[in-house]
Amino acid sequence: MLSNPARVKIIWLQGITCNGNTHSFLNDPALGNFLESAEFIHHPLLPCKNTLKELVKKLPKSDILIFEGAYSASFERAGMAMETLLPALASKTSHIISLGSCASFGGIFKEGNPEQISGIVFDKEEEKGPLRAMREKVITLSGCPAHPKWLSFVIDMIVSGKRIALDEYRRPKELYGYLVHNGCLRNEYFEWKVDSHHFGTKEGCLYYAQGCQGPFTHGSCNKILWNEVSSKTRSGTPCVGCTEPTFPKSNLFSTKTYMSIPSEMPLGIPKRSYLALAGAAKSFHIKRLEERLIDDNA
Amino acid sequence: MITHELIERIEGEAVLDFKTDKSGVVQDANIRFSHFRGMEAILEGRNALDALVITPRVCGICGHSHLIATVKMIENVYRNAGVSIRISDKANAIRQITLSCELIQNHIKWLYLVMLHESAKMLGEEPGVALKALYVSSQVNQLCALFSGQWPHSSYALPGGVTCDPTHIEVMQALKILSDVECFIRDEVLGCDVDAFAQAMEHNRVLSLTGDFGTVLRNFERLGVLEQGKSHSRFLVLGDTQEIIVHSQHSGAIAENVSEDSSQTFAEGGNTYAKNALYNGEFFETGPLARALVQERTGISALHRLYGDSALTRITARVDEMVSLCAEVRELLMSLDLSQPSFITPPSIESISGEGIGIVEAPRGSLIHRATIEKGKIVSYTIITPTQWNLGNGTSMIPGIAQKAMIGAASTAKASLLFRTFDVCSVCTTH
């Protein structure tokens, strides 16, 4: 539990970023409630106590340090290199949130300079980021971007002194224990191996041909919906696996197959068992699943 | 005297190097962006469709515009390769709806988080968090997500259409949100209905409007900068149909006349990562003011005649665009024919080679994506962002758009505020 739970002090620092996590968080409809119990010492867009210049000059203490964007030692904010700024602020805080896939694993921007760019604890799957020695303070919220509610949840858990169960990448199990596949409206098609055939329909599973990574990507996108209403798979877009250290993979809109079976299996399913199951499921021809859900859309 | 000012609370950060005379009046302003990510190089060698996932990550606030520019670019490659690709009216309309949503939410955030906040702060009034504006912008993003699945960073548009297959329920939800947004604009932003706002623009009464927009203008007036910030009064709109229209100096212009100038960048011995974007070798302003003048929207044209391309006209153009985009989204939602296909499968991208260009009007202006594709793989990719047009760094003889607007300001602080009227985004400018 924090010393003054009524007013948790947060620093939001940006590394190499597109500001996507900042704008994602601004979508949280509970932002007003959140700001009643939190105070930003620094934030890139919201009104805050310290400007970036002052932040770099004072290097203040905080309760939570949120880091958005990828890490590179020489990248500067207000003239101070990240290799100086980030450890200084990190050593003066009790909790660190690595927000988004860039901060968590290097993300897309690592592709531009793989040697120099990493996450703050992890570099892809490997634990060799600059804050690895402080790993116990770090909670990973991967995602491109991270869902605003995931961040609110973690801050709320920290403020109320509750223990957060974490996975191997220090992601909260309550958020990443699920797969994106979980809660997908197309699950029945997945079970009976009915392909969507093409984009732009409500029907069919996107895993078999359209590149969907939902069956092996950790994330609660289909439980805690985006913008309260939808998700990539609900709008017919294949999951791009953005919460995983492997993001971004390539050929994102097609599924690599072997003998017309996806080469990457749903998480935890042995290939042999899957093949047996798929063979059996495919032998069923369920008329209902081969028809349109709504015949006359007009 | 030379001073350096770090500009924060924009998208990212920028440094302005000001040259001032003894009384503090700005003689020259140099614009520097020091953060670079190399997005174009990241795309090379990838499957062209992967660009639909990568390019939205150029910018957290206008990523959707990048998505639409990318998809139009790829469709253009198909056509240039002589391969037919069809997009239904429904898919086109849905893309336009979601794109307009991105513009509306951007303009609301800019008006409240940047314009209202910074102008009040300069007057010594500490403004609070604009929660009502953030709430309504989150609603606009929700409207977008009904079709795109999420905002930010959706990849729901693909060559051939869109991935979603909406029903009347989504349309009904969208119209409900739109009504709430229109109420917010009427009651909070304008303080009057849209007809009265149109009248106020035409009869030079915008300063007396009671909403938050009026407050921003009055703050600017109290600071003595309302009629400042004039630039070259040259405007450019490239998006929408790929028909290129240039106001005031040229007409019937073509994409080949667009060029990038990297003479000010680090690579050429300069001190910024941002390249300049030029049309016929000259700086042109793009964005809401350019769009309003090119479309000859009555209110903004009237203000432009009286006040030129000053802060007053530029700010009002962004607010006016919120109003007109809401009307456009309503029209599109009402006329959406859901029986049409969302997606018409084109031939495989792996069979396609050639060049293409995709242009859209993004929140800050004309956004251009160009690429060369070889058997579905990206050989080269070039992005020209709206902020490159407006925030380009010229010389004191030939200043860029925002540079010219800052010259003559009574102080560096006032020049910085005028700089922000261009809706500055450093992540886009450098990409």
XYZ file of C-alpha atoms in Angstrom:
729
model
C 0.000 0.000 0.000
C 1.297 3.451 -0.862
C 1.925 6.039 1.862
C -0.755 8.414 0.594
C -3.244 6.444 -1.439
C -5.443 9.520 -1.853
C -3.033 11.153 -4.248
C -0.691 8.781 -6.004
C 2.187 10.612 -7.712
C 2.848 9.531 -11.276
C 5.526 10.415 -13.794
C 4.699 9.554 -17.403
C 7.899 9.504 -19.447
C 8.156 8.879 -23.181
C 10.978 7.106 -24.985
C 10.855 6.486 -28.744
C 7.134 6.570 -29.324
C 4.201 7.394 -31.565
C 2.129 8.641 -28.553
C -0.338 5.808 -29.173
C -0.442 4.729 -25.530
C -0.984 8.318 -24.427
C -3.961 8.688 -26.736
C -5.250 5.237 -25.898
C -5.298 6.157 -22.207
C -7.166 9.409 -22.907
C -10.032 7.200 -24.122
C -10.624 5.833 -20.619
C -14.115 7.084 -19.709
C -13.116 6.806 -16.043
C -10.319 9.356 -16.495
C -12.116 11.851 -14.251
C -12.320 9.397 -11.343
C -8.746 8.381 -11.961
C -7.490 11.963 -11.692
C -9.214 12.365 -8.327
C -6.824 9.848 -6.843
C -3.774 10.467 -9.005
C -1.544 13.426 -9.631
C 0.758 13.685 -12.621
C 4.147 15.099 -11.725
C 4.749 14.937 -15.448
C 2.578 13.904 -18.370
C 3.232 14.648 -22.055
C -0.258 16.069 -22.737
C -2.325 16.462 -19.571
C -1.814 19.399 -17.239
C 0.908 18.465 -14.736
C 3.173 19.844 -12.054
C 6.517 19.731 -13.876
C 7.397 20.487 -17.460
C 9.831 18.155 -19.168
C 12.592 20.703 -18.578
C 11.793 20.811 -14.839
C 11.509 17.033 -14.692
C 15.003 16.623 -16.082
C 16.370 19.276 -13.717
C 14.719 17.971 -10.529
C 14.524 14.216 -11.198
C 11.710 13.978 -8.636
C 10.544 10.995 -6.592
C 7.297 9.333 -7.600
C 5.047 6.449 -6.604
C 4.664 5.165 -10.147
C 6.835 5.718 -13.187
C 5.052 4.980 -16.474
C 7.374 4.508 -19.417
C 5.890 4.660 -22.920
C 7.955 3.987 -26.025
C 11.100 2.056 -26.823
C 14.424 2.548 -25.071
C 17.657 3.696 -26.652
C 20.580 4.860 -24.474
C 21.305 7.962 -26.529
C 17.696 9.075 -27.136
C 17.156 12.446 -25.445
C 14.293 14.162 -23.649
C 14.788 17.862 -22.889
C 18.458 17.374 -23.707
C 19.094 14.501 -21.279
C 20.058 11.081 -22.608
C 17.727 8.235 -21.685
C 20.605 6.221 -20.199
C 20.847 8.936 -17.510
C 17.210 10.002 -17.230
C 15.438 6.633 -17.035
C 17.576 4.955 -14.305
C 17.539 8.188 -12.258
C 13.728 8.361 -12.257
C 13.407 4.579 -11.907
C 15.550 4.458 -8.774
C 13.328 7.119 -7.161
C 10.022 5.345 -7.647
C 8.394 2.309 -6.070
C 6.545 0.993 -9.147
C 7.388 1.047 -12.827
C 4.891 0.343 -15.584
C 6.260 -0.559 -18.968
C 3.365 0.678 -21.111
C 2.915 -0.677 -24.613
C 4.926 -3.128 -26.684
C 7.763 -0.706 -27.454
C 8.539 -0.118 -23.761
C 7.971 -3.799 -23.022
C 9.901 -5.566 -25.781
C 11.175 -2.974 -28.278
C 8.075 -3.155 -30.498
C 7.921 -1.704 -33.986
C 10.607 0.916 -33.462
C 13.153 -1.767 -32.621
C 12.833 -2.831 -36.276
C 14.439 0.468 -37.289
C 17.564 -0.029 -35.190
C 17.643 -3.529 -33.669
C 21.097 -3.160 -32.102
C 20.361 0.006 -30.123
C 16.654 -0.217 -29.320
C 14.996 -2.438 -26.697
C 12.309 -2.509 -24.042
C 13.192 -1.349 -20.529
C 13.494 -4.850 -19.027
C 13.072 -7.140 -22.024
C 14.662 -7.012 -25.439
C 12.218 -9.158 -27.396
C 12.116 -12.336 -25.225
C 15.450 -11.750 -23.552
C 15.841 -10.006 -20.228
C 18.601 -7.570 -21.091
C 17.030 -4.092 -20.967
C 18.475 -1.238 -18.867
C 16.113 -1.774 -15.895
C 16.577 -5.551 -15.629
C 18.160 -5.109 -12.184
C 14.932 -3.403 -11.042
C 12.696 -6.064 -12.592
C 10.829 -6.642 -9.323
C 9.409 -3.109 -9.514
C 8.302 -3.453 -13.141
C 4.891 -4.446 -14.445
C 4.641 -5.078 -18.171
C 1.573 -3.856 -20.063
C 2.378 -4.870 -23.603
C 0.067 -4.113 -26.524
C 0.229 -1.719 -29.436
C -1.232 0.255 -27.815
C -2.041 -0.982 -24.326
C -5.742 -0.861 -23.477
C -6.615 2.119 -21.230
C -8.434 -0.110 -18.747
C -5.387 -2.351 -18.384
C -3.456 0.680 -17.125
C -6.260 1.894 -14.841
C -6.535 -1.607 -13.395
C -2.827 -1.878 -12.574
C -2.673 1.578 -11.005
C -5.757 0.797 -8.955
C -4.220 -2.477 -7.744
C -0.997 -0.676 -6.791
C -2.877 2.102 -4.966
C -4.983 -0.366 -2.993
C -1.942 -2.466 -2.123
C -3.192 -5.631 -3.769
C -0.874 -8.295 -5.096
C -0.806 -8.621 -8.870
C -0.116 -12.121 -10.190
C 2.336 -11.898 -13.103
C 3.439 -14.113 -15.991
C 7.000 -14.735 -17.221
C 7.137 -11.282 -18.881
C 5.755 -9.627 -15.723
C 2.366 -9.100 -17.368
C -0.670 -9.251 -15.032
C -2.303 -12.666 -15.403
C -5.692 -11.112 -14.866
C -5.211 -9.279 -18.174
C -2.898 -11.584 -20.133
C -3.998 -14.987 -18.809
C -6.606 -14.908 -21.553
C -5.896 -15.315 -25.219
C -7.293 -12.785 -27.703
C -9.162 -15.826 -29.042
C -11.082 -15.940 -25.768
C -14.385 -14.154 -26.229
C -13.980 -13.846 -29.992
C -17.414 -13.970 -31.602
C -16.041 -16.363 -34.250
C -15.089 -19.130 -31.800
C -17.726 -21.511 -33.043
C -16.267 -21.287 -36.535
C -12.852 -21.983 -35.052
C -14.129 -25.104 -33.272
C -15.679 -26.557 -36.426
C -12.811 -25.439 -38.658
C -14.880 -23.135 -40.831
C -12.712 -20.590 -42.623
C -13.992 -17.041 -43.275
C -12.718 -17.383 -46.901
C -12.336 -13.617 -47.250
C -12.482 -10.384 -45.310
C -15.545 -8.264 -44.723
C -17.936 -10.841 -43.282
C -19.268 -11.640 -39.824
C -18.891 -15.347 -40.490
C -15.936 -17.708 -40.361
C -12.690 -17.918 -38.454
C -9.757 -15.691 -39.457
C -7.123 -18.101 -38.082
C -7.109 -20.575 -40.966
C -6.193 -18.251 -43.826
C -6.300 -14.563 -42.838
C -3.364 -14.547 -40.414
C -5.239 -14.167 -37.122
C -2.926 -14.714 -34.157
C -5.725 -14.718 -31.588
C -5.305 -18.429 -30.639
C -1.732 -17.827 -29.453
C -1.677 -14.157 -28.363
C -2.116 -13.212 -24.718
C -4.539 -10.369 -24.142
C -8.063 -9.585 -22.983
C -9.112 -7.633 -26.108
C -12.294 -9.695 -26.430
C -13.129 -9.514 -22.715
C -12.348 -5.863 -22.048
C -13.510 -4.439 -25.356
C -11.781 -1.597 -27.166
C -13.461 1.808 -26.868
C -16.116 -0.135 -24.875
C -17.613 -1.587 -28.068
C -15.380 -3.733 -30.241
C -12.062 -5.421 -30.970
C -9.944 -6.230 -34.006
C -11.494 -9.668 -34.470
C -15.020 -8.400 -33.862
C -14.558 -5.950 -36.718
C -13.204 -8.735 -38.917
C -9.534 -7.779 -38.633
C -7.123 -10.579 -37.784
C -5.268 -10.206 -34.475
C -1.715 -9.051 -35.246
C -0.242 -10.449 -32.021
C 0.716 -7.009 -30.711
C 1.022 -7.995 -27.028
C 3.760 -10.558 -27.655
C 7.549 -10.004 -27.740
C 7.532 -11.336 -31.321
C 5.468 -8.346 -32.547
C 5.651 -7.303 -35.368
C 5.879 -10.565 -37.302
C 5.631 -10.510 -41.087
C 2.964 -11.449 -43.631
C 0.308 -10.409 -41.151
C -2.752 -10.940 -43.358
C -2.131 -14.504 -44.418
C -1.688 -17.732 -42.495
C 1.317 -19.881 -43.134
C 0.002 -23.388 -43.621
C 1.410 -26.854 -43.981
C -0.828 -29.355 -45.785
C -3.622 -26.748 -45.426
C -3.229 -26.749 -41.616
C -1.941 -23.558 -39.929
C 1.743 -24.036 -39.112
C 1.443 -22.229 -35.773
C -0.822 -24.140 -33.398
C -3.298 -22.705 -30.899
C -1.334 -22.201 -27.680
C -0.590 -25.412 -25.794
C -2.096 -27.759 -28.378
C 0.225 -30.497 -29.703
C 0.225 -30.660 -33.481
C -0.632 -34.384 -33.598
C -3.714 -33.948 -31.396
C -4.745 -30.898 -33.353
C -4.546 -32.760 -36.659
C -6.723 -35.567 -35.325
C -9.230 -33.093 -33.948
C -9.231 -30.978 -37.109
C -9.801 -34.039 -39.264
C -12.809 -35.055 -37.194
C -14.237 -31.523 -37.016
C -13.865 -30.984 -40.750
C -15.853 -34.129 -41.489
C -18.908 -32.424 -40.034
C -20.697 -30.187 -42.461
C -22.797 -27.930 -40.320
C -25.129 -26.127 -42.675
C -25.806 -23.337 -40.196
C -22.101 -22.438 -40.052
C -21.766 -22.440 -43.818
C -24.560 -19.929 -44.317
C -24.695 -16.219 -43.716
C -25.919 -15.191 -40.276
C -28.267 -12.610 -41.718
C -29.492 -13.444 -45.182
C -31.027 -10.173 -46.130
C -28.881 -7.371 -44.800
C -30.767 -4.556 -46.499
C 19.554 37.815 -29.170
C 19.226 34.075 -29.795
C 17.094 31.946 -27.449
C 16.157 28.290 -27.588
C 12.715 27.205 -26.485
C 11.634 23.610 -25.880
C 8.031 23.263 -27.041
C 6.200 20.574 -25.064
C 2.573 19.517 -24.774
C 2.377 19.063 -28.506
C 2.626 15.599 -29.976
C 6.242 14.971 -28.918
C 8.635 17.876 -28.571
C 10.245 20.536 -30.750
C 12.887 23.190 -30.256
C 12.470 26.722 -31.555
C 15.582 28.873 -31.951
C 14.433 32.492 -31.862
C 16.323 35.540 -33.047
C 14.864 38.621 -31.329
C 15.637 42.347 -31.445
C 16.276 44.546 -28.375
C 12.591 44.881 -27.553
C 12.075 41.129 -27.794
C 10.269 41.103 -31.142
C 10.885 37.885 -33.064
C 13.027 38.478 -36.156
C 13.555 34.872 -37.114
C 12.595 31.436 -35.850
C 14.256 28.158 -36.617
C 12.240 24.936 -36.072
C 14.032 21.762 -34.980
C 12.784 18.230 -34.469
C 15.295 15.888 -32.878
C 13.481 12.567 -32.733
C 13.522 10.159 -35.632
C 12.331 6.565 -35.942
C 12.930 5.570 -39.543
C 9.440 4.267 -40.355
C 10.053 4.201 -44.109
C 13.102 1.951 -43.753
C 11.183 -0.377 -41.386
C 8.719 -1.032 -44.227
C 11.239 -1.977 -46.891
C 11.362 -5.647 -47.747
C 8.039 -6.394 -46.063
C 4.822 -7.662 -47.597
C 2.924 -4.583 -48.796
C -0.102 -5.499 -46.646
C 2.070 -5.338 -43.515
C 2.272 -1.591 -44.131
C -1.396 -1.487 -43.049
C -0.215 -2.510 -39.568
C 3.074 -0.586 -39.471
C 2.150 2.871 -40.825
C -0.616 3.661 -38.309
C 2.199 3.552 -35.751
C 3.736 6.668 -37.324
C 1.417 8.641 -35.070
C -0.796 7.905 -32.076
C -3.284 10.659 -32.924
C -3.584 10.363 -36.707
C -2.671 6.709 -37.264
C -5.986 6.053 -38.946
C -5.152 8.631 -41.617
C -1.933 6.716 -42.281
C -3.933 3.492 -42.580
C -6.238 5.015 -45.185
C -3.301 6.583 -47.073
C -1.594 3.174 -47.148
C -4.647 1.313 -48.391
C -5.243 3.910 -51.123
C -1.587 3.678 -52.112
C -1.780 -0.132 -52.469
C -5.021 0.109 -54.457
C -3.293 2.643 -56.700
C -0.432 0.176 -57.268
C -2.979 -2.445 -58.367
C -4.529 -0.019 -60.836
C -1.160 1.171 -62.136
C -0.248 -2.477 -62.675
C -3.333 -2.766 -64.860
C -5.200 -4.952 -62.389
C -8.761 -4.007 -61.638
C -9.695 -3.504 -58.002
C -13.180 -2.588 -56.891
C -14.337 -0.952 -53.663
C -18.035 -0.744 -52.850
C -19.657 2.599 -52.073
C -20.374 1.190 -48.628
C -16.707 0.445 -47.921
C -15.701 3.884 -49.211
C -18.323 5.535 -47.016
C -17.231 3.593 -43.930
C -13.596 4.598 -44.518
C -14.698 8.234 -44.815
C -16.753 8.004 -41.608
C -13.856 6.625 -39.560
C -11.384 9.060 -41.093
C -13.680 11.985 -40.265
C -13.945 10.716 -36.685
C -10.177 10.900 -36.385
C -10.219 14.520 -37.549
C -13.015 15.486 -35.157
C -11.384 13.948 -32.065
C -8.067 15.538 -33.005
C -9.584 19.006 -33.343
C -11.405 18.726 -29.999
C -8.207 17.685 -28.196
C -6.224 20.463 -29.872
C -8.807 23.141 -29.007
C -8.994 22.188 -25.327
C -5.640 20.609 -24.402
C -3.524 22.986 -26.448
C -5.309 26.232 -27.439
C -7.512 26.814 -24.389
C -4.891 25.525 -21.975
C -1.860 27.393 -23.332
C -3.639 30.706 -23.945
C -5.119 30.690 -20.427
C -1.767 29.822 -18.896
C -0.134 32.784 -20.636
C -2.792 35.021 -19.098
C -1.910 33.694 -15.659
C -5.053 31.584 -15.330
C -4.320 27.966 -14.432
C -6.759 25.849 -16.419
C -7.950 22.480 -15.127
C -8.059 19.191 -16.982
C -10.509 19.476 -19.867
C -12.333 16.297 -18.844
C -15.512 17.083 -20.772
C -13.490 17.454 -23.972
C -11.584 14.233 -23.348
C -14.835 12.421 -22.674
C -16.410 13.606 -25.908
C -13.278 12.812 -27.929
C -13.362 9.290 -26.453
C -16.982 9.071 -27.690
C -15.912 10.087 -31.196
C -13.270 7.354 -31.076
C -15.976 4.936 -29.965
C -18.020 5.835 -33.032
C -14.941 5.094 -35.141
C -14.345 1.776 -33.320
C -17.874 0.568 -34.101
C -16.528 0.080 -37.621
C -12.734 -0.075 -37.227
C -12.687 -2.346 -34.150
C -10.514 0.021 -32.130
C -8.929 3.432 -32.034
C -5.979 4.054 -31.951
C -4.105 1.711 -34.283
C -6.692 -0.228 -36.203
C -5.877 -2.013 -39.467
C -9.398 -2.623 -40.691
C -9.045 -1.208 -44.224
C -7.510 -3.557 -46.799
C -7.181 -3.299 -50.588
C -10.711 -4.174 -51.741
C -12.645 -2.604 -48.892
C -12.975 -2.894 -45.124
C -12.909 -5.947 -42.835
C -16.023 -5.079 -40.841
C -19.564 -6.092 -41.755
C -21.713 -3.701 -39.755
C -25.444 -4.070 -39.141
C -28.125 -1.515 -38.365
C -27.260 -1.817 -34.676
C -23.813 -0.286 -35.241
C -25.338 2.450 -37.399
C -27.901 3.212 -34.692
C -25.201 3.357 -32.009
C -23.091 5.584 -34.241
C -25.948 8.033 -34.814
C -26.619 8.197 -31.067
C -22.962 9.055 -30.360
C -22.951 11.580 -33.190
C -25.962 13.351 -31.671
C -24.119 13.629 -28.353
C -21.038 15.007 -30.104
C -23.140 17.555 -31.993
C -24.732 18.627 -28.694
C -21.284 19.075 -27.162
C -20.117 21.199 -30.074
C -23.278 23.321 -29.892
C -23.457 23.756 -26.118
C -19.816 23.737 -25.051
C -17.617 24.609 -28.032
C -19.780 27.179 -29.836
C -22.357 28.235 -27.267
C -24.915 28.483 -30.085
C -26.392 26.360 -32.846
C -24.504 25.827 -36.094
C -26.623 28.317 -38.042
C -25.831 31.052 -35.537
C -22.159 30.063 -35.777
C -22.295 30.381 -39.567
C -23.926 33.807 -39.181
C -21.293 34.855 -36.666
C -18.510 33.991 -39.113
C -20.166 35.797 -41.994
C -20.957 38.898 -39.946
C -17.661 39.070 -38.087
C -19.110 38.279 -34.667
C -17.148 35.147 -33.708
C -15.463 36.969 -30.826
C -18.775 37.378 -29.044
C -19.629 33.653 -29.108
C -20.135 32.372 -25.577
C -18.663 28.858 -25.848
C -15.103 27.698 -25.176
C -14.121 28.551 -28.758
C -15.074 32.185 -28.072
C -12.984 32.055 -24.890
C -9.960 30.879 -26.881
C -10.394 33.762 -29.348
C -10.824 36.292 -26.518
C -7.705 34.910 -24.821
C -5.825 35.456 -28.071
C -7.223 38.970 -28.289
C -6.185 39.779 -24.705
C -2.693 38.553 -25.567
C -2.688 40.747 -28.692
C -2.063 37.840 -31.065
C -5.508 37.271 -32.543
C -4.776 39.010 -35.833
C -1.165 37.890 -35.925
C 0.331 34.682 -37.215
C -0.058 35.580 -40.878
C 1.920 33.469 -43.291
C 2.233 33.278 -47.074
C -1.508 32.798 -47.668
C -0.770 29.933 -50.030
C -2.933 26.866 -49.567
C -2.887 23.324 -50.762
C -5.353 20.437 -50.616
C -4.187 17.167 -52.088
C -6.456 14.545 -50.588
C -9.912 13.143 -51.136
C -10.032 12.304 -54.800
C -6.368 12.613 -55.722
C -7.538 15.538 -57.815
C -5.168 18.188 -56.672
C -6.396 21.673 -56.089
C -4.318 24.619 -55.120
C -5.921 27.797 -53.906
C -4.892 31.335 -54.714
C -1.899 30.781 -56.931
C -2.224 27.627 -58.964
C -4.968 25.364 -60.143
C -5.144 21.915 -61.647
C -1.915 21.018 -59.958
C -0.377 17.579 -60.058
C 1.338 15.221 -57.602
C 4.600 15.374 -59.552
C 4.995 18.968 -58.392
C 5.383 17.826 -54.781
C 8.954 17.501 -53.626
C 10.872 16.959 -50.426
C 13.850 19.095 -49.469
C 16.292 17.630 -46.991
C 18.797 20.519 -47.001
C 18.066 21.374 -43.339
C 18.402 17.840 -41.989
C 21.235 16.308 -39.995
C 22.111 14.192 -43.027
C 22.920 17.383 -44.955
C 24.723 19.121 -42.085
C 21.617 20.832 -40.646
C 20.091 20.413 -37.188
C 16.678 18.787 -37.596
C 15.379 15.406 -38.695
C 12.431 16.942 -40.533
C 12.497 17.282 -44.297
C 10.556 20.122 -45.905
C 7.640 19.405 -48.211
C 7.299 21.776 -51.151
C 4.908 22.341 -54.024
C 6.531 23.793 -57.155
C 9.483 24.501 -54.896
C 7.437 26.647 -52.492
C 5.964 26.295 -49.010
C 2.171 25.854 -48.909
C -0.100 25.658 -45.896
C -2.194 22.509 -45.628
C -4.884 21.562 -43.114
C -8.323 22.796 -42.045
C -7.802 26.398 -43.199
C -6.591 25.253 -46.616
C -9.514 22.826 -46.902
C -12.077 25.473 -45.956
C -10.708 27.984 -48.475
C -10.399 25.449 -51.272
C -13.950 24.232 -50.629
C -14.960 27.916 -50.480
C -16.843 27.480 -47.227
C -18.632 30.791 -46.777
C -17.797 31.591 -43.159
C -14.064 30.965 -43.364
C -13.800 32.713 -46.724
C -15.458 35.781 -45.139
C -13.032 35.744 -42.228
C -10.080 35.247 -44.558
C -11.064 38.357 -46.507
C -11.063 40.408 -43.292
C -8.227 38.864 -41.288
C -6.092 36.979 -43.826
C -4.450 33.775 -42.653
C -4.163 35.005 -39.073
C -4.587 33.035 -35.847
C -8.255 34.023 -35.807
C -8.977 32.481 -39.213
C -6.779 29.440 -38.610
C -8.403 28.577 -35.247
C -11.916 29.172 -36.562
C -11.242 26.945 -39.578
C -10.482 23.996 -37.306
C -13.668 24.565 -35.297
C -15.710 25.034 -38.475
C -14.311 21.749 -39.765
C -15.597 19.908 -36.669
C -19.061 21.215 -37.468
C -18.960 20.358 -41.155
C -17.465 16.896 -40.563
C -20.242 16.011 -38.105
C -22.779 16.885 -40.784
C -20.871 14.824 -43.329
C -20.661 11.789 -40.993
C -24.406 12.047 -40.347
C -25.117 12.125 -44.069
C -22.860 9.106 -44.682
C -24.405 7.103 -41.830
C -27.931 7.879 -42.991
C -27.227 6.833 -46.574
C -25.150 3.725 -45.853
C -26.386 0.805 -47.958
C -25.599 -2.196 -45.765
C -26.569 -4.694 -48.449
C -23.453 -3.865 -50.445
C -20.320 -5.958 -49.901
C -17.728 -4.711 -47.390
C -14.906 -6.345 -49.229
C -14.337 -7.435 -52.822
C -11.362 -9.784 -52.897
C -8.648 -8.524 -55.274
C -6.004 -10.719 -56.925
C -3.210 -11.714 -54.528
C -0.772 -8.925 -53.673
C 2.055 -11.330 -54.525
C 1.104 -11.012 -58.201
C 1.436 -7.211 -58.129
C 4.411 -5.031 -59.065
C 4.500 -1.305 -59.643
C 4.348 2.126 -58.086
C 1.521 3.826 -56.298
C 0.469 6.920 -54.407
C -2.177 7.337 -51.708
C -3.268 10.782 -50.538
C -5.686 11.651 -47.761
C -6.633 14.770 -45.889
C -5.451 14.037 -42.347
C -6.229 16.276 -39.324
C -3.237 18.528 -40.005
C -3.428 18.474 -43.812
C -2.399 16.513 -46.869
C -0.758 13.180 -46.159
C 1.017 11.340 -48.970
C 2.201 7.739 -49.071
C 4.178 6.535 -52.089
C 5.731 3.140 -52.622
C 7.264 0.821 -55.135
C 6.190 -2.791 -54.831
C 7.805 -5.819 -56.459
C 5.712 -9.022 -56.437
C 3.883 -7.828 -53.348
C 7.000 -6.778 -51.448
C 7.861 -3.187 -50.590
C 10.981 -1.978 -52.399
C 10.768 1.628 -51.257
C 8.317 3.677 -49.197
C 8.032 7.451 -48.822
C 5.733 9.315 -46.459
C 5.116 13.071 -46.634
C 3.162 14.251 -43.613
C 0.963 17.365 -43.239
C 3.242 18.861 -40.611
C 6.154 18.778 -43.041
C 4.245 21.324 -45.149
C 3.334 23.592 -42.279
C 6.348 23.262 -40.012
C 9.003 23.194 -42.701
C 12.163 25.056 -41.896
C 13.101 27.582 -44.553
C 15.568 30.440 -44.462
C 15.095 34.001 -43.209
C 14.746 35.034 -46.857
C 12.192 32.323 -47.625
C 10.653 31.192 -44.326
C 8.373 28.177 -44.004
C 4.654 28.483 -43.197
C 4.825 28.437 -39.381
C 8.154 30.271 -39.402
C 6.661 33.191 -41.302
C 3.677 33.204 -38.922
C 5.989 33.617 -35.932
C 8.132 36.415 -37.347
C 7.033 39.749 -35.928
C 5.494 38.346 -32.730
C 6.092 40.640 -29.743
C 7.777 37.918 -27.696
C 9.046 34.372 -28.025
C 6.163 33.180 -25.814
C 3.620 34.722 -28.182
C 5.456 33.270 -31.166
C 5.320 29.836 -29.502
C 1.562 30.167 -29.044
C 1.180 31.088 -32.728
C 3.313 28.057 -33.579
C 0.784 25.872 -31.720
C -2.104 27.193 -33.845
C -0.690 24.890 -36.565
C -1.465 21.831 -34.410
C 2.143 20.763 -34.057
C 3.064 17.085 -34.165
C 6.708 16.119 -33.969
C 6.166 12.354 -34.306
C 4.530 12.889 -37.697
C 6.989 15.486 -38.876
C 10.001 13.245 -38.492
C 8.489 9.716 -38.758
